Short mmCIF file of C-alpha atoms in Angstrom, two decimals:
data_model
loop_
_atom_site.label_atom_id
_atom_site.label_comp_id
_atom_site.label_asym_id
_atom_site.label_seq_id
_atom_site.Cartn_x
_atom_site.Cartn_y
_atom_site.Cartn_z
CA UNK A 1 -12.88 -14.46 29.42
CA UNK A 2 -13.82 -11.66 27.17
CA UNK A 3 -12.06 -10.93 23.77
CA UNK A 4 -8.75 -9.02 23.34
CA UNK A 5 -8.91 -5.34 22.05
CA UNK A 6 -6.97 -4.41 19.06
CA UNK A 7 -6.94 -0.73 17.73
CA UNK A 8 -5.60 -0.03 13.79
CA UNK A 9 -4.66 3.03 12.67
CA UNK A 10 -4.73 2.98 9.11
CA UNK A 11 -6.95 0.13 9.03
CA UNK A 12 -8.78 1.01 5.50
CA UNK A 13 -5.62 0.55 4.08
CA UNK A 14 -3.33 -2.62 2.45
CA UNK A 15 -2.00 -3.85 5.81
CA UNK A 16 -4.56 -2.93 7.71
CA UNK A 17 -7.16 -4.65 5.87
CA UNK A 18 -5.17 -8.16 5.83
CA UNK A 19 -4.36 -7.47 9.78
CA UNK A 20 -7.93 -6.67 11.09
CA UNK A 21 -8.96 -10.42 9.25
CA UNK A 22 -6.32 -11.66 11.11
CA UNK A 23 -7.42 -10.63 14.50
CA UNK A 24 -11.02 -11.23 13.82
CA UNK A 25 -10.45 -14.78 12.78
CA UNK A 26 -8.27 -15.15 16.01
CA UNK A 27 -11.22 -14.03 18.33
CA UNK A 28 -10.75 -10.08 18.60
CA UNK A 29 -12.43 -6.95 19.02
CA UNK A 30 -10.80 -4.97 16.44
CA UNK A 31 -11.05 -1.51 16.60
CA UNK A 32 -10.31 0.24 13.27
CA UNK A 33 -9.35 4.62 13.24
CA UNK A 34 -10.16 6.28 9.54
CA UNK A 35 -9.83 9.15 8.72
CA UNK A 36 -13.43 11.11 7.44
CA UNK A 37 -13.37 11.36 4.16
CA UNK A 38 -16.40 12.91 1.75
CA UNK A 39 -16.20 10.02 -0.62
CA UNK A 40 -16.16 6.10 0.62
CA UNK A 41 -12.81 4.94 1.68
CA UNK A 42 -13.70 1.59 3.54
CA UNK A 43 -13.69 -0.35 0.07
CA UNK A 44 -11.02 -2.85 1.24
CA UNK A 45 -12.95 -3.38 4.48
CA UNK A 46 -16.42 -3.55 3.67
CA UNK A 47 -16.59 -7.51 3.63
CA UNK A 48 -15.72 -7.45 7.34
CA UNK A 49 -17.37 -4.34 8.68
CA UNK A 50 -20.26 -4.90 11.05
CA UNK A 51 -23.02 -2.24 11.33
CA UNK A 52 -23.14 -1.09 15.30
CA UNK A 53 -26.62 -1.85 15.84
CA UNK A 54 -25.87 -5.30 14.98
CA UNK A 55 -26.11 -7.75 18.76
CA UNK A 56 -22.40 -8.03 19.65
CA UNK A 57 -20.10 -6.25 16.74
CA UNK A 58 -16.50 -7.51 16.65
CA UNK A 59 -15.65 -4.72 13.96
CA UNK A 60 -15.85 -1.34 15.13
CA UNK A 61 -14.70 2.02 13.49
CA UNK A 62 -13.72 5.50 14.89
CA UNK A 63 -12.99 8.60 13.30
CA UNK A 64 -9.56 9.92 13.80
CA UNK A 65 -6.50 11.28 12.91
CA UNK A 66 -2.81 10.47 14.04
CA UNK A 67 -1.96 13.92 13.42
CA UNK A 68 -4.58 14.99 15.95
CA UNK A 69 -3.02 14.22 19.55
CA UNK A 70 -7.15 14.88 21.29
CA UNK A 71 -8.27 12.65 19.41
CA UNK A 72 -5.90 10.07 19.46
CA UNK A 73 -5.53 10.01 23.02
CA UNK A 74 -9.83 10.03 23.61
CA UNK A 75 -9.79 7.26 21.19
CA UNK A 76 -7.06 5.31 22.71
CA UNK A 77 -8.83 6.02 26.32
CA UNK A 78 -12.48 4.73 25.17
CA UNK A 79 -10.54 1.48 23.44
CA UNK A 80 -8.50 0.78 26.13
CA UNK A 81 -6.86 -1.99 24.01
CA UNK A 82 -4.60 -4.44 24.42
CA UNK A 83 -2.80 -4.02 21.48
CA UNK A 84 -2.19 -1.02 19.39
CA UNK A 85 -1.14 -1.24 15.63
CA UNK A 86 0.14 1.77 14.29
CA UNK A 87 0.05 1.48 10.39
CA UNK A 88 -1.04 4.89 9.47
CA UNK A 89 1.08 6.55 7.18
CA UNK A 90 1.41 9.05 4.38
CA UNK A 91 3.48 5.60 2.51
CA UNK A 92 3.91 6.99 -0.65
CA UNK A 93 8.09 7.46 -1.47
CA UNK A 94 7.74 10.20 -4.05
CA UNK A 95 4.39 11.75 -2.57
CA UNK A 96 6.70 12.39 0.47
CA UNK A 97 9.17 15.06 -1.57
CA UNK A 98 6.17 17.17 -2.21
CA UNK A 99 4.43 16.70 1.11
CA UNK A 100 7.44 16.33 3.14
CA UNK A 101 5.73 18.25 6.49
CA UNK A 102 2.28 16.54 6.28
CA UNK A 103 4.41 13.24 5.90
CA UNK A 104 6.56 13.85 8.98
CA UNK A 105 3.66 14.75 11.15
CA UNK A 106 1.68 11.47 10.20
CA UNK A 107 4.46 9.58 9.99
CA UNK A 108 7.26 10.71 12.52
CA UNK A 109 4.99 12.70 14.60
CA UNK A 110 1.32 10.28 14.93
CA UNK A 111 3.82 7.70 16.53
CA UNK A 112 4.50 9.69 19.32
CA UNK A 113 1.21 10.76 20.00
CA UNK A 114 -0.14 7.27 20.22
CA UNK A 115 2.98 5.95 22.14
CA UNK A 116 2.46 9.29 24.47
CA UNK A 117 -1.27 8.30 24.55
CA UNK A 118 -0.76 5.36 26.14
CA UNK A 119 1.57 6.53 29.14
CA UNK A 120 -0.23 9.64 29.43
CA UNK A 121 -3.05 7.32 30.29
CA UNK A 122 -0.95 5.00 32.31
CA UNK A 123 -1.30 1.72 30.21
CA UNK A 124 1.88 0.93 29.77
CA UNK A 125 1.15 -2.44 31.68
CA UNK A 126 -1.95 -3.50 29.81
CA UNK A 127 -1.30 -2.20 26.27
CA UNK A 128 1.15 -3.44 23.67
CA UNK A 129 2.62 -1.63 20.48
CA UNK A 130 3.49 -2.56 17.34
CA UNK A 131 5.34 0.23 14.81
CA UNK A 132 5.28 -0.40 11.05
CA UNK A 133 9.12 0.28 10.18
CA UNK A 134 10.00 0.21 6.91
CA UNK A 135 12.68 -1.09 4.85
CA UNK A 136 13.34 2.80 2.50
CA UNK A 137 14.99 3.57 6.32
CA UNK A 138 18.30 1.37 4.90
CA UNK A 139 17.66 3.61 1.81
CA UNK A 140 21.86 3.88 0.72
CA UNK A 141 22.45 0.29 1.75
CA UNK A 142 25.24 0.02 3.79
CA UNK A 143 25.63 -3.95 3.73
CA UNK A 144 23.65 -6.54 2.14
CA UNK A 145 21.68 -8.00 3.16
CA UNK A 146 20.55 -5.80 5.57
CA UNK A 147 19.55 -6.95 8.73
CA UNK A 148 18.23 -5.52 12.55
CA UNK A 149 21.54 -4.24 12.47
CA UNK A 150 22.44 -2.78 9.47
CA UNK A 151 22.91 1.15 10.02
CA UNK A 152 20.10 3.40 8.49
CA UNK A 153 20.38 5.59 6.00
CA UNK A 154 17.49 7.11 4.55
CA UNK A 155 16.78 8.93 1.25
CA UNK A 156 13.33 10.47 1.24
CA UNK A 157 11.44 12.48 4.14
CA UNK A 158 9.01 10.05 3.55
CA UNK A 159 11.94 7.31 4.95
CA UNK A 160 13.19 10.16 7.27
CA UNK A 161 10.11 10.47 8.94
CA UNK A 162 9.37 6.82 9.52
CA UNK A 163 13.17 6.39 11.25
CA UNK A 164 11.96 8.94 13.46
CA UNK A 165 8.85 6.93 14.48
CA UNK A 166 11.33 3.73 14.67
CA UNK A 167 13.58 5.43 17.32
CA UNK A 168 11.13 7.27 19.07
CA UNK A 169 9.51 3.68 19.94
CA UNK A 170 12.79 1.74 21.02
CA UNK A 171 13.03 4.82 23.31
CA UNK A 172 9.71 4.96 24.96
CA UNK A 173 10.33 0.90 25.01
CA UNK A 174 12.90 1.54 26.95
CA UNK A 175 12.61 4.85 29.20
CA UNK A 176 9.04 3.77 29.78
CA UNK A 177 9.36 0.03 30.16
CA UNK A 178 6.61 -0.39 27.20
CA UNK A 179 5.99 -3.83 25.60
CA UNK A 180 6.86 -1.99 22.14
CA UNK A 181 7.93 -3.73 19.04
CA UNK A 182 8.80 -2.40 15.51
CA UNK A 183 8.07 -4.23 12.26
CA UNK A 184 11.60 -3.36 9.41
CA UNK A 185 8.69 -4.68 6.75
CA UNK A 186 10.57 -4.82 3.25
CA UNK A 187 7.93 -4.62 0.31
CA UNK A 188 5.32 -6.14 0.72
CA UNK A 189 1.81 -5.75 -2.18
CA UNK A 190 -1.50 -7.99 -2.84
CA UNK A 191 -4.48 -7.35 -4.82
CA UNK A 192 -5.73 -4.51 -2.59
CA UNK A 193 -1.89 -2.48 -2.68
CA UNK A 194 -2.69 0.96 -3.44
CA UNK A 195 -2.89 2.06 -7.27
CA UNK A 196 -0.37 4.40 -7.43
CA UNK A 197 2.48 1.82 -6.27
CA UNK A 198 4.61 0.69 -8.57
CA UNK A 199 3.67 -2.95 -8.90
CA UNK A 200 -0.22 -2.60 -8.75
CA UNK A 201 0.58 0.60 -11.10
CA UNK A 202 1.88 -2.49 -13.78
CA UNK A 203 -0.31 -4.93 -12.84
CA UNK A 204 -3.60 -2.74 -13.72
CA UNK A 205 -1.50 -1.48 -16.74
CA UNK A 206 -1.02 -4.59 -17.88
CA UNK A 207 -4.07 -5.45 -17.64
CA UNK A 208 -5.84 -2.35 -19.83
CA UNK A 209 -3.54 -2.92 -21.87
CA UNK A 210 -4.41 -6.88 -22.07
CA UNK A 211 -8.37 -6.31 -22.37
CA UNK A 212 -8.03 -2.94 -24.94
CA UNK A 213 -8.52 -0.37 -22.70
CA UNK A 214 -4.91 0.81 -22.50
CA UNK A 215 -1.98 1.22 -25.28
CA UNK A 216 1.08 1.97 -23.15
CA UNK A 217 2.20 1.65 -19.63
CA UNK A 218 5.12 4.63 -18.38
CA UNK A 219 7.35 3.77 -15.80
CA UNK A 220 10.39 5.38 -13.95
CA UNK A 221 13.52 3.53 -12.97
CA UNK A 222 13.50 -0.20 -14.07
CA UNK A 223 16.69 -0.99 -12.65
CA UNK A 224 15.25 -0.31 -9.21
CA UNK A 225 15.48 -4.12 -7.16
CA UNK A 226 13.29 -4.55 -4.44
CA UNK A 227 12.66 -7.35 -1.82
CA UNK A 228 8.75 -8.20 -2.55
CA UNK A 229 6.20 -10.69 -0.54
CA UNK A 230 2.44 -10.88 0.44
CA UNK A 231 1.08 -8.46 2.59
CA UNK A 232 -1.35 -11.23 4.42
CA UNK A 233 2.15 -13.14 5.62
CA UNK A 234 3.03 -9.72 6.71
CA UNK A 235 0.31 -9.10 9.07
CA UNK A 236 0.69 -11.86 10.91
CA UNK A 237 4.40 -11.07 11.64
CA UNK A 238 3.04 -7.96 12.85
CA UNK A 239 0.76 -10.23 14.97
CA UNK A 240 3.51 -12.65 16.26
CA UNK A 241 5.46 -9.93 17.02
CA UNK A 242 3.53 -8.53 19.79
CA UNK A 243 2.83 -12.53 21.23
CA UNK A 244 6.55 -12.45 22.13
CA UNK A 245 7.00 -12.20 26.29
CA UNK A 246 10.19 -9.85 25.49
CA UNK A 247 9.62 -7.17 22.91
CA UNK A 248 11.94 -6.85 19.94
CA UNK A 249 12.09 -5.61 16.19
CA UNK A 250 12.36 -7.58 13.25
CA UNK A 251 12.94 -7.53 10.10
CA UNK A 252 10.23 -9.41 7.46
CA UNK A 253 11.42 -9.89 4.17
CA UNK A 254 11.63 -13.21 1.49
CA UNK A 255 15.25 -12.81 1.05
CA UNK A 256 14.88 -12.35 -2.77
CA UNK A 257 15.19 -9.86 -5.30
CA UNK A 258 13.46 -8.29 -8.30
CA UNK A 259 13.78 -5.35 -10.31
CA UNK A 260 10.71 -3.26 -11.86
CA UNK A 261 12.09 -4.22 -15.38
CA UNK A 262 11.84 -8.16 -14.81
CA UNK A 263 8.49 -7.68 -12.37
CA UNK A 264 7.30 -5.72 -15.58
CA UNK A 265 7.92 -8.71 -18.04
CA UNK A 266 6.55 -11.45 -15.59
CA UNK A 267 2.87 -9.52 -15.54
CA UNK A 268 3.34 -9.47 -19.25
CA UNK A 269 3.67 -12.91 -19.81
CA UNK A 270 1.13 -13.99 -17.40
CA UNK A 271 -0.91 -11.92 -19.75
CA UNK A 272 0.09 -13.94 -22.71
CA UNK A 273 2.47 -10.74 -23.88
CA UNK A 274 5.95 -11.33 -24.44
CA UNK A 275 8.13 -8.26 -24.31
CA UNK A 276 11.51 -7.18 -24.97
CA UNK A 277 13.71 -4.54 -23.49
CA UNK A 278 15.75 -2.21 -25.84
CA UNK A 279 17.35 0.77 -25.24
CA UNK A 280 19.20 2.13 -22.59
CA UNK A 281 18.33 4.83 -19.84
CA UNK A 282 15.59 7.12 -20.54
CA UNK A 283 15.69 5.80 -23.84
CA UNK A 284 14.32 1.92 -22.73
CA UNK A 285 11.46 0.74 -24.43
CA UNK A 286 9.48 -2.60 -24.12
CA UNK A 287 8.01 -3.77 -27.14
CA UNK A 288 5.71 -6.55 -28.11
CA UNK A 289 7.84 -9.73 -30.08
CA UNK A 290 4.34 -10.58 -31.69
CA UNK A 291 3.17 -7.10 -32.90
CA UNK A 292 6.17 -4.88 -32.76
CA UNK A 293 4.30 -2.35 -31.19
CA UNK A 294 5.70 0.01 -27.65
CA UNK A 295 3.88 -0.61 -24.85
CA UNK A 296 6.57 0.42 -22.03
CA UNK A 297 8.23 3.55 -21.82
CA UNK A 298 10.43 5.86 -19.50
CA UNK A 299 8.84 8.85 -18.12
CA UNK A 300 12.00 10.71 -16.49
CA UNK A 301 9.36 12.65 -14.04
CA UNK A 302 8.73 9.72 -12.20
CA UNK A 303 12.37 9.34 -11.30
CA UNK A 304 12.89 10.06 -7.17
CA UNK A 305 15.15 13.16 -6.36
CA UNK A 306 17.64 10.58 -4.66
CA UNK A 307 17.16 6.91 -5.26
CA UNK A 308 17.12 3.34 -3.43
CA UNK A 309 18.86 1.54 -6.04
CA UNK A 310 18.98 -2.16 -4.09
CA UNK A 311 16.62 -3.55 -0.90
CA UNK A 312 17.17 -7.00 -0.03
CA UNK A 313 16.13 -8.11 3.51
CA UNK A 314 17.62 -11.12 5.78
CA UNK A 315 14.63 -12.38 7.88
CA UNK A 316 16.74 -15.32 9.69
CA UNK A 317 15.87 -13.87 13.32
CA UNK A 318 12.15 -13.63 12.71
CA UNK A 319 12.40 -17.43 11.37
CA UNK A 320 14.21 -18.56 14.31
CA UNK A 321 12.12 -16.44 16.95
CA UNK A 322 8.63 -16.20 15.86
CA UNK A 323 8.46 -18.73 13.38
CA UNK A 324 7.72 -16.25 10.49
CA UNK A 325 9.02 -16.96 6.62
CA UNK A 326 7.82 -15.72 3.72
CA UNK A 327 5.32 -18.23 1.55
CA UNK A 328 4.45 -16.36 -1.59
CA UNK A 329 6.89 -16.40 -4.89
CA UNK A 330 7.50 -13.11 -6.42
CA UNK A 331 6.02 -14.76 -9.76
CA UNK A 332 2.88 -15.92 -7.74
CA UNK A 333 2.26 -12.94 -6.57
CA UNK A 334 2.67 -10.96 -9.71
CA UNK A 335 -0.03 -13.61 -11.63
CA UNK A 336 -2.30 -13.26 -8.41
CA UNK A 337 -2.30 -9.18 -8.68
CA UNK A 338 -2.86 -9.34 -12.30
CA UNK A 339 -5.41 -12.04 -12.14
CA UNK A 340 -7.91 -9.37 -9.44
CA UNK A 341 -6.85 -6.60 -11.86
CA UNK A 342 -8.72 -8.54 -15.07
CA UNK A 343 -11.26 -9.18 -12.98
CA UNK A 344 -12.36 -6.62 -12.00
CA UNK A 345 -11.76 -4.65 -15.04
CA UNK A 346 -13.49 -7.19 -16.68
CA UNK A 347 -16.72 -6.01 -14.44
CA UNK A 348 -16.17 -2.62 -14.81
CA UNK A 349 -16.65 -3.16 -18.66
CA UNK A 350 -19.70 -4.70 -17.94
CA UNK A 351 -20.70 -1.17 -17.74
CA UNK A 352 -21.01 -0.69 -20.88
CA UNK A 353 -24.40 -2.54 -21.38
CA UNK A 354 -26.01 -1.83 -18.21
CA UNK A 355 -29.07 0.45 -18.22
CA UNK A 356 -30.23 3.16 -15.20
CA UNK A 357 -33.18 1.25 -13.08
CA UNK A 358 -34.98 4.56 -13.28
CA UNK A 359 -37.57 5.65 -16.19
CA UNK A 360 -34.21 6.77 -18.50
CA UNK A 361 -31.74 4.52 -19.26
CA UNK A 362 -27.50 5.53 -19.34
CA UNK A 363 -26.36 6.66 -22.49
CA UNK A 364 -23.71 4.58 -24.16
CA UNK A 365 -21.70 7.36 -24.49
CA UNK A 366 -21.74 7.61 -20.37
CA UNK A 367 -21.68 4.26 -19.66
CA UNK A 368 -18.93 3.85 -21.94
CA UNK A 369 -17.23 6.64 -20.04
CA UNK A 370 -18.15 5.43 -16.27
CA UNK A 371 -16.68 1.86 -16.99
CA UNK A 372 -13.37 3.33 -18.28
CA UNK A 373 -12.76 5.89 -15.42
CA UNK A 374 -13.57 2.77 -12.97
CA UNK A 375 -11.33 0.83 -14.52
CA UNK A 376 -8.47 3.52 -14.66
CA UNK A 377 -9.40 5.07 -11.81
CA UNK A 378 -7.91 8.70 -13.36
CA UNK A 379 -9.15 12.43 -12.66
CA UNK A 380 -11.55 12.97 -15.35
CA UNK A 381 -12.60 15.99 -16.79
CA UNK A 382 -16.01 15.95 -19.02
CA UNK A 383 -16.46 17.66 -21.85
CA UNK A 384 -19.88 16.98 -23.91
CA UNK A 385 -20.55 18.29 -27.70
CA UNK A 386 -23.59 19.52 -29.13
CA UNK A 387 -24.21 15.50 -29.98
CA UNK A 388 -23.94 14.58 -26.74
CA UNK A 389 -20.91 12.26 -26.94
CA UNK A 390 -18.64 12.32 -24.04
CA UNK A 391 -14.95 13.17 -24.30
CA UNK A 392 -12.63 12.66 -21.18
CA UNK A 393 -9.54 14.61 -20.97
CA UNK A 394 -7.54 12.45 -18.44
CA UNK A 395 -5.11 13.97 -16.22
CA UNK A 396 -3.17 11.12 -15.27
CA UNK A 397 -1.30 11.65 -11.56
CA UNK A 398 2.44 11.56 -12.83
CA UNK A 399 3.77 12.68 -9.83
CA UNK A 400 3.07 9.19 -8.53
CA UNK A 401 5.62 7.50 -10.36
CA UNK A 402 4.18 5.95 -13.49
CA UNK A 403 0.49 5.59 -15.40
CA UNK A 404 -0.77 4.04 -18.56
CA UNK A 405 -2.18 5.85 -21.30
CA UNK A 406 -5.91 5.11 -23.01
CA UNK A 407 -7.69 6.51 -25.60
CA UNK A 408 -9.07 9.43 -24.99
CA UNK A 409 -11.82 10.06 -27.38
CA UNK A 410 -14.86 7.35 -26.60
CA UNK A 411 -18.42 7.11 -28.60
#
């Protein structure tokens, strides 16, 4: 019997990183859609990928777009898979109030074209679907905890556009008879979450600040609560979802709640920093108890243009029907984020003593400067003096809802 077919859009990212593991360690042929890109954006997969002339691949990747409907649908038509995971998505909250068109066409829009891909190509019987809802659709809870049936109300395009893509599925589910399920996934981060999200944001903080390569970490709303778990336990509800012989949606959450502030203080002390809150509003500051010194402050440009103040999910259906609960602590997860972060910090020092294998060696000075912009992973700009020393001018991304500050001068 030969192996089920799994395509992944989006699988270079968080989710579909974990999910694609999954699969392959269940006996798939996963089939993976990036996007090109002129720099290398298959870091999270690279363990896994399989080179095409190898005998037999089980990992295979296509070029693609989910805002292109061609390609989707050529893609979907060489694949011909038996289950489709669609996890592409412009995900980032604030990113979606200054991209809100590109977000609804990748996000609202690239559902429909692969749901329309496969009837257009008549698979409704062979292929199943899987939609990655999100929990930012409750956005202005309307009861708590919220549940399959708790009424939406988003407050960003970026939640707009996904309710879309939620909808339009239950409909083709049920105009089209389609074995289509969607995922309501509350938070969910790991060591691979993207940098620019708030909890790997204060994880790699934390831990520049922890090994002397940071002084400060700037964050927006700390009284923000949100319902966090593993991403890996989340892929394989997205898994067990499409097993089921009637399709459905779920919600997958822990059922617990944390807000940035106290998320902020548990990475600290698994650092060995204790820190204490003072202040009030824009005004809070954390501060070192040993040293006295600031190393957490507001930034009020990192606040959303209309806030989810409280997320807290109720997964009792997906624990009596599939079987799914959330494993992984809040705490645990915070330590296990912060523990890849010193790591690999930690090697991106190294940097600083390794020499070119060519007839010149690095300078210090670039070295120096390479293992820093690794480890920040900032938009640099160079500037070198008659001496030769290198000066970086970082432009950290604000708009992305918090940063850490470093020195900027380096010899």
């Amino acid at each position: 019997m030969s192996a089920k077919r799994a395509l992944i859009t989006g699988v270079t990212g968080q989710d579909g990183s974990y999910l694609a593991r999954l699969l392959l360690k269940k006996g798939y042929e996963v089939h993976g859609v990036k996007r090109r890109s002129s720099s290398f954006n298959t870091g999270r997969i690279e363990d896994i990928y399989e080179d095409p002339h190898d005998p037999d691949p089980q990992m295979h990747l296509h070029f693609g777009d989910v805002t292109d409907a061609t390609n989707i649908i050529r893609v979907v038509q060489e694949v011909q898979p038996h289950e489709v995971y669609n996890l592409a998505a412009q995900s980032h909250v604030q990113v979606s109030f200054e991209t809100p068109e590109y977000t609804a066409n990748a996000d609202a829009l690239g559902a429909l074209r692969l749901l329309e891909a496969v009837r257009i190509l008549k698979l409704e019987g062979h292929t199943r679907f899987f939609q990655a809802s999100t929990s930012e659709m409750f956005g202005m809870v309307q009861e708590t905890p919220q549940t399959e049936t708790t009424p939406f109300y988003p407050r960003s395009p970026y939640a707009v556009a996904k309710l879309y893509a939620h909808w339009i599925t239950v409909n083709y589910r049920e105009a089209y008879n389609m074995h289509a399920a969607c995922g309501i996934m509350f938070n969910h981060e790991s060591p691979v979450r993207g940098e620019t999200f708030v909890t790997r944001k204060i994880t790699r903080g934390v831990a520049a600040i922890a090994l002397g390569l940071a002084d400060r970490l700037y964050l927006g709303n700390l009284d923000a609560q949100r319902d966090w778990g593993h991403a890996k336990e989340y892929a394989r509800g997205m898994w067990m979802m499409l097993q089921q012989d009637v399709p459905q949606d779920f919600v997958l959450a822990t059922g617990q709640v944390t807000s940035v502030r106290d998320f902020t203080r548990y990475v600290f002390e698994d650092a060995g920093i204790e820190i204490e809150f003072r202040g009030e509003g824009e005004d809070e500051k954390g501060y070192c108890t040993k040293t006295g010194k600031c190393l957490v402050e507001i930034d009020p440009r990192y606040f959303r243009p209309t806030e989810v103040d409280f997320l807290l999910g109720d997964a009792s259906k997906a624990k009596a029907e599939l079987g799914w609960e959330a494993e992984t602590p809040v705490r645990e997860l915070a330590r296990e984020m912060l523990e890849a972060d010193m790591a690999s910090m930690k090697d991106g020092a190294s940097w600083r003593t390794t020499r070119s294998r060519g007839s010149a060696s690095m300078s210090p000075a670039m070295a120096e400067w390479l293992a820093r912009r690794w480890c920040a992973g900032w938009e640099t700009r160079i500037v070198k003096s008659s001496r030769h020393r290198a000066r970086s001018t970082c432009a950290n991304r604000r708009r992305f809802g918090g940063g850490f500050r470093k020195n900027a001068r380096m010899r």
